[in-house]
Coordinates of N, CA and C and ligand atoms in Angstrom, one line a residue:
X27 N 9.9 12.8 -3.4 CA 9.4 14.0 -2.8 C 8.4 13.7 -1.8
X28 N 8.5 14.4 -0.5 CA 7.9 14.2 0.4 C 5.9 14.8 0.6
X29 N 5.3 14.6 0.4 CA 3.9 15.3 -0.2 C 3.2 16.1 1.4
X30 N 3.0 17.1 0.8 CA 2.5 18.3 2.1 C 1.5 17.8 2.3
X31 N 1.7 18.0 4.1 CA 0.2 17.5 5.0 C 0.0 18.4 5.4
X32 N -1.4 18.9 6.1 CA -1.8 19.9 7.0 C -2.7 18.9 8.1
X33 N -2.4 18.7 9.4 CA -3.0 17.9 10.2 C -3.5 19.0 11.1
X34 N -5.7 18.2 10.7 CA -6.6 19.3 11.8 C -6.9 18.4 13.1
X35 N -6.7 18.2 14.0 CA -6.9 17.4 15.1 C -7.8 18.4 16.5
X36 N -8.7 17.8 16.7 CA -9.1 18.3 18.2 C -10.8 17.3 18.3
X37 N -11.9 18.1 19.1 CA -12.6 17.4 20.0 C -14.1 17.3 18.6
X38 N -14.2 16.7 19.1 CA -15.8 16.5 17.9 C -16.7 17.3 17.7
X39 N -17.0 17.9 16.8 CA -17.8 18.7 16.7 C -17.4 20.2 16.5
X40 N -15.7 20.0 16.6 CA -15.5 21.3 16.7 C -14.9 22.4 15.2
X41 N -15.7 21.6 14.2 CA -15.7 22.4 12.7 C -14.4 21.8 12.0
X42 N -13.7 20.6 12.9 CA -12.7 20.2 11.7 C -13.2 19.8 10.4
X43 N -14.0 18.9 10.5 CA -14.5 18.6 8.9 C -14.5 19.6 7.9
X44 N -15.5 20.3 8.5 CA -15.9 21.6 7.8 C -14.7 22.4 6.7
X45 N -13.9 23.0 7.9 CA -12.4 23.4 7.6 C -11.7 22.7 7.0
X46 N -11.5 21.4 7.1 CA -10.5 20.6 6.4 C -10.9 20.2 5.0
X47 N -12.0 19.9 4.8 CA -12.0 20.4 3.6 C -12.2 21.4 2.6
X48 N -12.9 22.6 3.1 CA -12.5 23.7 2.3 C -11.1 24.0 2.3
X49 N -10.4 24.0 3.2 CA -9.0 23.9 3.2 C -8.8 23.6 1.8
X50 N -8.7 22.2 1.9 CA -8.3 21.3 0.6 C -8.8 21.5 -0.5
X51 N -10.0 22.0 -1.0 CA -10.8 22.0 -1.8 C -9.9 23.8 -2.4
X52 N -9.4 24.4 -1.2 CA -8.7 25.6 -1.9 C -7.0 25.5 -1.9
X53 N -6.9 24.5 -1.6 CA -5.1 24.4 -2.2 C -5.2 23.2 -3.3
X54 N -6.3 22.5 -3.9 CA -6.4 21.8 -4.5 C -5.5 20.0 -3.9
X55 N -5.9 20.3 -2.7 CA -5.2 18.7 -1.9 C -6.5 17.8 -1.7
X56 N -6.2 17.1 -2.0 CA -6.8 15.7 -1.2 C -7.4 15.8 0.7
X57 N -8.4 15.3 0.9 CA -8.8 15.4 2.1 C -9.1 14.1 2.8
X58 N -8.5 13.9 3.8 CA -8.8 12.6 4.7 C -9.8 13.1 5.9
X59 N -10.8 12.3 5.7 CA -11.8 12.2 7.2 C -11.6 10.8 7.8
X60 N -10.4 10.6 8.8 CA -10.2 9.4 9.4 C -11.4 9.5 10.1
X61 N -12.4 10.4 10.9 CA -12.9 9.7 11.9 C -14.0 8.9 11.1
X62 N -14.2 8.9 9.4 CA -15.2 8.5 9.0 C -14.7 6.8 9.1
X63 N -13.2 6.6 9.3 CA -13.0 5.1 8.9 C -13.3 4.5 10.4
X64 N -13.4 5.5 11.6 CA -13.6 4.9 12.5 C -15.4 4.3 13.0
X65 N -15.5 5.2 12.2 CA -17.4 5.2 12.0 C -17.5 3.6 10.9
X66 N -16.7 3.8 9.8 CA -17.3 2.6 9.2 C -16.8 1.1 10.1
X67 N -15.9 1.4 10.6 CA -15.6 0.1 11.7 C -16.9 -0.5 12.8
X68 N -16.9 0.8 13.2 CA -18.1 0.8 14.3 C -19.6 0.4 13.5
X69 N -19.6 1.0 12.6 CA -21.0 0.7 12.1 C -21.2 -0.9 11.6
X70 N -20.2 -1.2 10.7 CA -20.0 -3.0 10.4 C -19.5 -3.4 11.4
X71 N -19.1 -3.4 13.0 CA -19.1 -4.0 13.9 C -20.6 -4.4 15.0
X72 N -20.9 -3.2 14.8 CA -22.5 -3.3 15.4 C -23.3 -4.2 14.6
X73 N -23.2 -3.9 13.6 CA -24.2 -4.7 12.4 C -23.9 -6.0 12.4
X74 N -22.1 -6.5 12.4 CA -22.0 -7.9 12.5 C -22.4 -8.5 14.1
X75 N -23.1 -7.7 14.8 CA -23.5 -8.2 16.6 C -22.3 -8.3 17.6
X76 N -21.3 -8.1 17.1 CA -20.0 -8.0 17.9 C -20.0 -7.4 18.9
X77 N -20.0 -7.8 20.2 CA -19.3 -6.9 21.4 C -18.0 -6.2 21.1
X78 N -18.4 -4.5 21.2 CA -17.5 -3.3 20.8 C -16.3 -3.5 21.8
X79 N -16.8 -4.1 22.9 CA -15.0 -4.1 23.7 C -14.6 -5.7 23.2
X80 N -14.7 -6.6 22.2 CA -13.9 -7.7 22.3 C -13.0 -7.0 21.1
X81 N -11.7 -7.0 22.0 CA -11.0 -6.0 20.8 C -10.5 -7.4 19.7
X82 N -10.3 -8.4 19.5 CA -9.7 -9.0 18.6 C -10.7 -9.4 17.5
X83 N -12.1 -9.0 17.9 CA -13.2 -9.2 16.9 C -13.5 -8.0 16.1
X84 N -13.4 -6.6 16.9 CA -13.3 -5.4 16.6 C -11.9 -5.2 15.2
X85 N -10.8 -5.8 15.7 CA -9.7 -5.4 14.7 C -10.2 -6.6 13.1
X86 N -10.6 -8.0 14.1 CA -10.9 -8.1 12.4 C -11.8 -7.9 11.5
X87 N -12.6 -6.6 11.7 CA -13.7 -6.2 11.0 C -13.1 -5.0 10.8
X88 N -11.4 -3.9 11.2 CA -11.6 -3.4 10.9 C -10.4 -3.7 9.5
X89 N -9.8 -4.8 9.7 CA -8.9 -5.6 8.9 C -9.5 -5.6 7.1
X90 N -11.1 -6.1 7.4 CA -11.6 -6.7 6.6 C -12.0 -5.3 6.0
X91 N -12.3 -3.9 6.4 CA -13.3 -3.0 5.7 C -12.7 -3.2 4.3
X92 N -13.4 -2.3 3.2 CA -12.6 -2.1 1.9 C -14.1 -0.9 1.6
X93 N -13.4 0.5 2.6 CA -14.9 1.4 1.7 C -14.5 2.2 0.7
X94 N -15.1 2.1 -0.3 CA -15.2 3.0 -1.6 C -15.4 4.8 -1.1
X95 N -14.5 5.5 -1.5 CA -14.9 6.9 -0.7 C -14.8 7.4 -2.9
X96 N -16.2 7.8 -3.0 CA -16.4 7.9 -4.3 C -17.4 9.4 -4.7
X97 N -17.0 10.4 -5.2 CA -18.2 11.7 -5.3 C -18.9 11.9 -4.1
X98 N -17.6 12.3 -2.8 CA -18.4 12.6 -1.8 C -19.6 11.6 -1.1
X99 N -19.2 10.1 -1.5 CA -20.0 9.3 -1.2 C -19.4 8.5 -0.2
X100 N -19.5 7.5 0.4 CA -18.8 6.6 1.2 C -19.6 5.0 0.9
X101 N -19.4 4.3 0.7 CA -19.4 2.7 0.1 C -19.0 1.7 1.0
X102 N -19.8 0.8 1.4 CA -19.3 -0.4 2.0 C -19.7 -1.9 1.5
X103 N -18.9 -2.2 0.7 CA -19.6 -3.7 0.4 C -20.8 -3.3 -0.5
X104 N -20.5 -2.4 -1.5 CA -21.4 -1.9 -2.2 C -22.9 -1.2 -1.4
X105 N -22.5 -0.8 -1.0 CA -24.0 -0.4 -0.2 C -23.6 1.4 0.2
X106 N -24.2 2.3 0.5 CA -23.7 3.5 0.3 C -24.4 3.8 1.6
X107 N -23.0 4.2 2.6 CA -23.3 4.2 3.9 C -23.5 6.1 4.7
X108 N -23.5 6.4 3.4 CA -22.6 8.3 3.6 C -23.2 8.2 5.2
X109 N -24.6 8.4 4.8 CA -25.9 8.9 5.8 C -25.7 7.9 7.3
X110 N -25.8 6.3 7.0 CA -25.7 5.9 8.0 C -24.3 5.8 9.2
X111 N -23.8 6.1 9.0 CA -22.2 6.3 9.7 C -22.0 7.8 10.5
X112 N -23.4 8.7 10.0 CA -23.2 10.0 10.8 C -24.1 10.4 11.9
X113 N -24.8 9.0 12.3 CA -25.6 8.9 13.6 C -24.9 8.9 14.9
X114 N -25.6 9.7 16.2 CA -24.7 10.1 17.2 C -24.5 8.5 17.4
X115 N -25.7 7.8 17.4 CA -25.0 5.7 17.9 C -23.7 5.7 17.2
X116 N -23.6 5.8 16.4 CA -22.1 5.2 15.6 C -21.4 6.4 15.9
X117 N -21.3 7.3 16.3 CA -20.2 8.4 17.0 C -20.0 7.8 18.1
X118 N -20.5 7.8 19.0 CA -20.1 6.6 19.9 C -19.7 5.5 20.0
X119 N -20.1 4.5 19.1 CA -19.6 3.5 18.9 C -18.4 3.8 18.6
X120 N -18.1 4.8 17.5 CA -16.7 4.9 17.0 C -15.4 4.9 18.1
X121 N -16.1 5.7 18.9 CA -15.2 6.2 20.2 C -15.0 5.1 20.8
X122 N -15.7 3.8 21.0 CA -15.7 2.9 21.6 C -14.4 1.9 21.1
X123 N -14.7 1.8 19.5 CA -13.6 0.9 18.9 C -12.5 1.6 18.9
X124 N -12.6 2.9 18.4 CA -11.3 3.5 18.5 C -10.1 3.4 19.9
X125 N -10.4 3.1 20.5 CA -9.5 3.2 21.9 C -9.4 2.0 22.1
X126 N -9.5 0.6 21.0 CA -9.1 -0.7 20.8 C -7.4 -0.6 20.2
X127 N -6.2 -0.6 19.9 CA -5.4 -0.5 20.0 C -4.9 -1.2 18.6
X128 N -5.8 -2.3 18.4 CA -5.8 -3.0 17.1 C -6.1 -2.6 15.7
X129 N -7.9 -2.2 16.4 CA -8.4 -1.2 15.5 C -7.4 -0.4 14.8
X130 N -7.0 0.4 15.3 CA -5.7 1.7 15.5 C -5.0 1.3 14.4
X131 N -4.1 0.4 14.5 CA -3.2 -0.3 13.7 C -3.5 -0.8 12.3
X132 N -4.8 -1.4 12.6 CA -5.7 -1.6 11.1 C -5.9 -0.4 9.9
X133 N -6.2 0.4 10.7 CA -6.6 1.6 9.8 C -5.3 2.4 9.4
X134 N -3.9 2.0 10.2 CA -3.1 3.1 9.9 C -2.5 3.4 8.8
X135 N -2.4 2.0 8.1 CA -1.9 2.4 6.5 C -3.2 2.9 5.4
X136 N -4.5 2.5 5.4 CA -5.7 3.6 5.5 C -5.3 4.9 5.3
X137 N -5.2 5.2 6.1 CA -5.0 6.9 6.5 C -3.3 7.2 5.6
X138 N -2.0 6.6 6.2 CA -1.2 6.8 5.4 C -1.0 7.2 3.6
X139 N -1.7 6.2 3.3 CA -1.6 6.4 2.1 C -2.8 6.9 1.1
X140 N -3.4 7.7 1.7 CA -4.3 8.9 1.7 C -3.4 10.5 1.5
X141 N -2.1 10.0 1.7 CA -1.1 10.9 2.0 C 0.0 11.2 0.2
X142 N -1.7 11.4 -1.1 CA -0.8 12.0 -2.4 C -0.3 13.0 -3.1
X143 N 0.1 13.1 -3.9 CA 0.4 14.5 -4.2 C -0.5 15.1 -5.0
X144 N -0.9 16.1 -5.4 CA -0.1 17.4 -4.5 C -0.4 17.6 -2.9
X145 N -1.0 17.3 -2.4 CA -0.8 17.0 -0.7 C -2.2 16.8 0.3
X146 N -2.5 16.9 1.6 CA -3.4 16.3 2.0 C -3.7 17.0 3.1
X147 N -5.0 17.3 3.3 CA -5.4 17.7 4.7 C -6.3 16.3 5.4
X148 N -5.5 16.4 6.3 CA -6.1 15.2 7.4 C -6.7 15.5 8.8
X149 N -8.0 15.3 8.7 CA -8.6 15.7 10.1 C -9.0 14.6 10.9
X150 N -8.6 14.9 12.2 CA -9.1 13.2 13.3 C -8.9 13.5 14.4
X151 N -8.2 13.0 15.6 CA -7.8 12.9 16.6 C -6.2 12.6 16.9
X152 N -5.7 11.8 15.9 CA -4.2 11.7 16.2 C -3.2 12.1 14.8
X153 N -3.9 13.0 14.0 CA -3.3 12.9 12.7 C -1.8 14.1 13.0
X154 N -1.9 14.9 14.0 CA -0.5 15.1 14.1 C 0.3 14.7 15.0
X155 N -0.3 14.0 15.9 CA 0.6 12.9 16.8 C 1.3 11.6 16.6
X156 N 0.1 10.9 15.7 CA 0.6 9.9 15.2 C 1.0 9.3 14.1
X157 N 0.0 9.5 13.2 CA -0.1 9.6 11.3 C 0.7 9.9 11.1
X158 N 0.7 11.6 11.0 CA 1.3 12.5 10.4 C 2.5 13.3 11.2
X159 N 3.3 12.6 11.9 CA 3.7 13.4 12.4 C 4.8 14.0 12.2
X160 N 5.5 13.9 10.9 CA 6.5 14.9 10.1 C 5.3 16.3 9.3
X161 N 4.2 16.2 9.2 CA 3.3 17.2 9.0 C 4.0 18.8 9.1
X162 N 4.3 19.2 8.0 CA 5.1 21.0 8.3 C 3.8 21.9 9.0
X163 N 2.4 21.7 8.9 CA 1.7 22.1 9.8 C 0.6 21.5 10.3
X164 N 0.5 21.5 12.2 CA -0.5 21.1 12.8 C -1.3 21.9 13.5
X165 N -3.0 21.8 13.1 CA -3.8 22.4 13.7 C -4.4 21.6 15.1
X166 N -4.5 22.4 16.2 CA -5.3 22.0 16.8 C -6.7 22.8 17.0
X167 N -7.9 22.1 17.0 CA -9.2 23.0 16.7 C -10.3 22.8 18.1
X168 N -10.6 24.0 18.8 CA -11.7 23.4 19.5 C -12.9 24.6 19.5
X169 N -13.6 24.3 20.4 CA -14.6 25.1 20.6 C -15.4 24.9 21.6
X170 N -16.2 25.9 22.5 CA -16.8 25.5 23.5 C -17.8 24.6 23.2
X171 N -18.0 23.9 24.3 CA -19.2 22.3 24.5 C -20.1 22.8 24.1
X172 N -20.7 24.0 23.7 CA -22.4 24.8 23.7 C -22.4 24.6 22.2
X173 N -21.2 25.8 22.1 CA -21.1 25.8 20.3 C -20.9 24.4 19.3
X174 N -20.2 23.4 20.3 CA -20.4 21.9 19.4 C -21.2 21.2 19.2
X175 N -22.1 21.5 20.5 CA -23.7 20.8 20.6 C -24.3 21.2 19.6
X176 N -25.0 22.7 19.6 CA -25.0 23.1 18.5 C -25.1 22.8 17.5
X177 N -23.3 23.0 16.8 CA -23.6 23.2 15.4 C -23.4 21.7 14.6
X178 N -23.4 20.4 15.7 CA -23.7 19.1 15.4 C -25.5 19.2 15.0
X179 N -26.1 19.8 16.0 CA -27.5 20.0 15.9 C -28.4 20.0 14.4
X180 N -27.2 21.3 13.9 CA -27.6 21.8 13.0 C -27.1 20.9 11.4
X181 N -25.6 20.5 11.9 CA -25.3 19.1 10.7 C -26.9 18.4 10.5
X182 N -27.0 17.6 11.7 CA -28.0 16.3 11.9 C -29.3 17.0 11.5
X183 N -29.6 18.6 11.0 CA -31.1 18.6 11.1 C -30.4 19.1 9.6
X184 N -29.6 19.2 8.9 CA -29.4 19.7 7.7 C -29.6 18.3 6.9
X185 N -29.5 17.5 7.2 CA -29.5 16.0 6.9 C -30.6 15.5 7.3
X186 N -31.9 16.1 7.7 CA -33.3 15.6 7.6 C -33.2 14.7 8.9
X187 N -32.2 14.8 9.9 CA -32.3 13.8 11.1 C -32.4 15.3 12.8
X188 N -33.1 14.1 13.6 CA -33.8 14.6 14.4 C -32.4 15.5 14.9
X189 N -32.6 16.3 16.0 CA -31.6 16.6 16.8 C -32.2 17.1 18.8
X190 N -31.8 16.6 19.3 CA -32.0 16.6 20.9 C -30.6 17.1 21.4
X191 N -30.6 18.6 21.7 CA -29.5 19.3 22.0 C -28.9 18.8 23.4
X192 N -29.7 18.2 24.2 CA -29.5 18.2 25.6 C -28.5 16.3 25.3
X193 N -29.4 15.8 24.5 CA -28.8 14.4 24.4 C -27.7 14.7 23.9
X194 N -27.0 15.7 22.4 CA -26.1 15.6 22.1 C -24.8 15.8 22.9
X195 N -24.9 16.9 23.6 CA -24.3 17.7 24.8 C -23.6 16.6 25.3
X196 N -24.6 15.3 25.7 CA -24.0 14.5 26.8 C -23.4 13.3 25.8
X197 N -23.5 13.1 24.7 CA -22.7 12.1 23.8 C -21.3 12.8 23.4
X198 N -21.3 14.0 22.9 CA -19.9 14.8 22.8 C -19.1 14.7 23.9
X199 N -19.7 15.3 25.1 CA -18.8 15.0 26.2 C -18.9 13.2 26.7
X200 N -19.0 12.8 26.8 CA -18.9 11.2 26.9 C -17.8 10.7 25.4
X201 N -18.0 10.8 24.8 CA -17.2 10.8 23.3 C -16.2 11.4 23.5
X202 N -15.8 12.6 23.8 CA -14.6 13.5 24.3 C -13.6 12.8 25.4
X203 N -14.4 12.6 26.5 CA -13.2 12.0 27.8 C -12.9 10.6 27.0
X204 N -13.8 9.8 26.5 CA -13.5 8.5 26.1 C -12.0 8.7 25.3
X205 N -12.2 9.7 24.2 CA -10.9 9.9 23.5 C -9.6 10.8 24.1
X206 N -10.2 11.7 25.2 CA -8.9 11.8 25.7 C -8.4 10.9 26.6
X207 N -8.7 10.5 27.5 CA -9.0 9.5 28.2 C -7.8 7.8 28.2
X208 N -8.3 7.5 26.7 CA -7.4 6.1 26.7 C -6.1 6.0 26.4
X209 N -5.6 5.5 26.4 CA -4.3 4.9 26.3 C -3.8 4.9 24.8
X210 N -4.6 4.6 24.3 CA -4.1 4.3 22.6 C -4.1 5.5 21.7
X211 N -3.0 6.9 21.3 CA -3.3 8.1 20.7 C -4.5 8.5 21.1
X212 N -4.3 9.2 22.7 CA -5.0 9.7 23.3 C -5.4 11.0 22.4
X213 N -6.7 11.7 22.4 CA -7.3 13.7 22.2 C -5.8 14.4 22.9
X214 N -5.2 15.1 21.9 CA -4.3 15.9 23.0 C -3.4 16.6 21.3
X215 N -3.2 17.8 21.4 CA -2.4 18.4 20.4 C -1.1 18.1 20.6
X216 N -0.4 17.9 19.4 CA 1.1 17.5 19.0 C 1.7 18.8 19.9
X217 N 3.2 18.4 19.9 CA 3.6 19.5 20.9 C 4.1 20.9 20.2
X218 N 4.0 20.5 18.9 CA 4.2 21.9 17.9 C 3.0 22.2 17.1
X219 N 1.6 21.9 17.7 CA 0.4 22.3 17.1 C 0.1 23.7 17.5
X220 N -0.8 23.9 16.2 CA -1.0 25.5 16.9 C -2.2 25.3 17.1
X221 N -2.9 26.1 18.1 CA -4.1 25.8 18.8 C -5.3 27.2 18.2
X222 N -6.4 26.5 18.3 CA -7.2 27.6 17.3 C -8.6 27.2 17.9
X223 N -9.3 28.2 19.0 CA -10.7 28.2 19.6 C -11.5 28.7 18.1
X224 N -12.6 28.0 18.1 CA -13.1 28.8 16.8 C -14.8 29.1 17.3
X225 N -14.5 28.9 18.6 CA -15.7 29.4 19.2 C -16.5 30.1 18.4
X226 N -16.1 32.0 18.5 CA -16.2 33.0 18.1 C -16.1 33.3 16.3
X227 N -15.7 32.2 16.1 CA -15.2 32.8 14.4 C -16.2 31.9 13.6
X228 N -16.6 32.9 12.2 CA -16.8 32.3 10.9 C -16.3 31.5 10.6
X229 N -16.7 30.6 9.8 CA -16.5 29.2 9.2 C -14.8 30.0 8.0
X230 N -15.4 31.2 7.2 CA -14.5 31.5 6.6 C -13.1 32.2 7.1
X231 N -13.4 32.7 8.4 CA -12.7 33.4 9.5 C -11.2 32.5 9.6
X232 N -11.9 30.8 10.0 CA -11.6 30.0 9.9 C -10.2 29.1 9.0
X233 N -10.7 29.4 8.1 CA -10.5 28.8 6.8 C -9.2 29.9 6.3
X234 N -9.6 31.2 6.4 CA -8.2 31.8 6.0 C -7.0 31.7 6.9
X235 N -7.8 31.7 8.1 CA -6.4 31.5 8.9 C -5.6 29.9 8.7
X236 N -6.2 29.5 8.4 CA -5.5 27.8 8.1 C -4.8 28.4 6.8
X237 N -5.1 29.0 5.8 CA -4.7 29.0 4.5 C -3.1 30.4 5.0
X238 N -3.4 31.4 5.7 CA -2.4 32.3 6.1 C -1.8 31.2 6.7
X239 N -1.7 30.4 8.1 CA -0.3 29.9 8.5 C -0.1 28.4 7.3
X240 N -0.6 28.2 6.2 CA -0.1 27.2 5.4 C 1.3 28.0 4.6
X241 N 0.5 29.0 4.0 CA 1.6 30.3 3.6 C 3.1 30.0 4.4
X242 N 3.3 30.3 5.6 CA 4.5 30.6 6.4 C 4.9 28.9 6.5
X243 N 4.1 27.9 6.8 CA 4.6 27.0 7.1 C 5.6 25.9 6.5
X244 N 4.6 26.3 4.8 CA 5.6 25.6 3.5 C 6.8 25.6 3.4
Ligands
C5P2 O1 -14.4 12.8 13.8 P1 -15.5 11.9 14.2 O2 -16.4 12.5 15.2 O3 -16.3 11.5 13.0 O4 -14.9 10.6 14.8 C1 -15.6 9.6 15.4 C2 -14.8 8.9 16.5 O5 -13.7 8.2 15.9 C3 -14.1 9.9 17.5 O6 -14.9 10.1 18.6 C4 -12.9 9.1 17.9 O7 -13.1 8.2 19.0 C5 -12.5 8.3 16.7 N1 -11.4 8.9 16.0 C6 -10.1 8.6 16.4 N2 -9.0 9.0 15.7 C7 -9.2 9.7 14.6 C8 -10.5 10.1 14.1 C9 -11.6 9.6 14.8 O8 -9.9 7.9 17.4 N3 -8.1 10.1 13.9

């Protein structure tokens, strides 16, 4: 039996997380946050001193991860990284390793097999182009640059960390072209994604509409 995916893909900050897991949390599925595996790459890449463009030193750190994802926690080498991996540095950094092509490859059975029953919502950047791309449904999610700045603002101050709206503005969009930008599962919706501004909408606004087209899509 083939196990249901729902793949949320679009630009940072634009309430995939958010959604993808209440999603899952109300069809009782499993939930993948790839971009967190791209964060734990980036973070033990920085930490080991590695130059983020030597891609063959980049892939073998991200060869080597083994993170524990445990009660909403994230784990590295025993050490509990939730907090550190959700700094705009390591969002950037992420964006940096991710468009390494190796990296890419390292993580992809990661993500794969994240894919159990009863089924999985996967949010990232290529989860219905490349991962998942037998997925019976794909979201694509965005929202205007204001409203991402924003409501990252509001993550990072909900988490006891500073937030500088004008700085984030310019890491999103720098972080954004980077990932649409490269070559390796470029930012871009699958060609049978459905596209969903959530500018204007409630978080729950949101959330039923993913759960209404899951209905039709099954
Ligand atoms: O989703 P999040 O902002 O945590 O992801 C951090 C970075 O990881 C993104 O900017 C992107 O470069 C990369 N990423 C990716 N493919 C994914 C998920 C994240 O390239 N599926």
């Amino acid at each position: 039996m083939t196990v249901p995916v729902i793949t949320i893909d679009g630009p940072a900050a634009s309430g995939k997380g958010t959604i993808a897991e209440r999603a899952a949390n109300a069809l009782g599925f499993h939930y993948l946050d790839s971009g967190a595996l791209y964060r734990l790459a980036a973070l033990a890449s920085l930490e080991a001193g590695i130059d983020l463009s030597d891609g063959p030193a980049a892939e073998a750190v991200a060869r080597n991860l083994k993170p524990v994802f445990r009660d909403s926690r994230i784990w590295l080498e025993g050490r509990d990284v939730t907090e550190a991996i959700r700094t705009e540095k390591v969002g950037v950094a992420a964006s940096q390793v991710a468009a390494i092509p190796g990296v890419r490859k390292a993580l992809f059975d990661l993500q794969r097999n994240a894919a159990q029953a009863p089924g999985l919502v996967a949010d990232g950047r290529d989860m219905g182009t490349v991962v998942f791309p037998e997925a019976p449904l794909k979201i694509f999610m965005t929202a205007s640059a204001a409203v991402r700045a924003e409501r990252r603002a509001k993550q990072l101050e909900a988490r006891g960390l500073k937030a500088d709206r004008e700085a984030l503005t310019r890491d999103l969009e720098e972080r954004d072209r980077r990932d649409r930008e490269r070559a390796a599962a470029p930012l871009k919706p699958a060609e049978d994604a459905k596209l969903l501004d959530t500018s204007d909408m409630t978080i729950e606004e949101v959330v039923k509409k993913v759960l209404d087209w899951w209905q039709l899509a099954r």
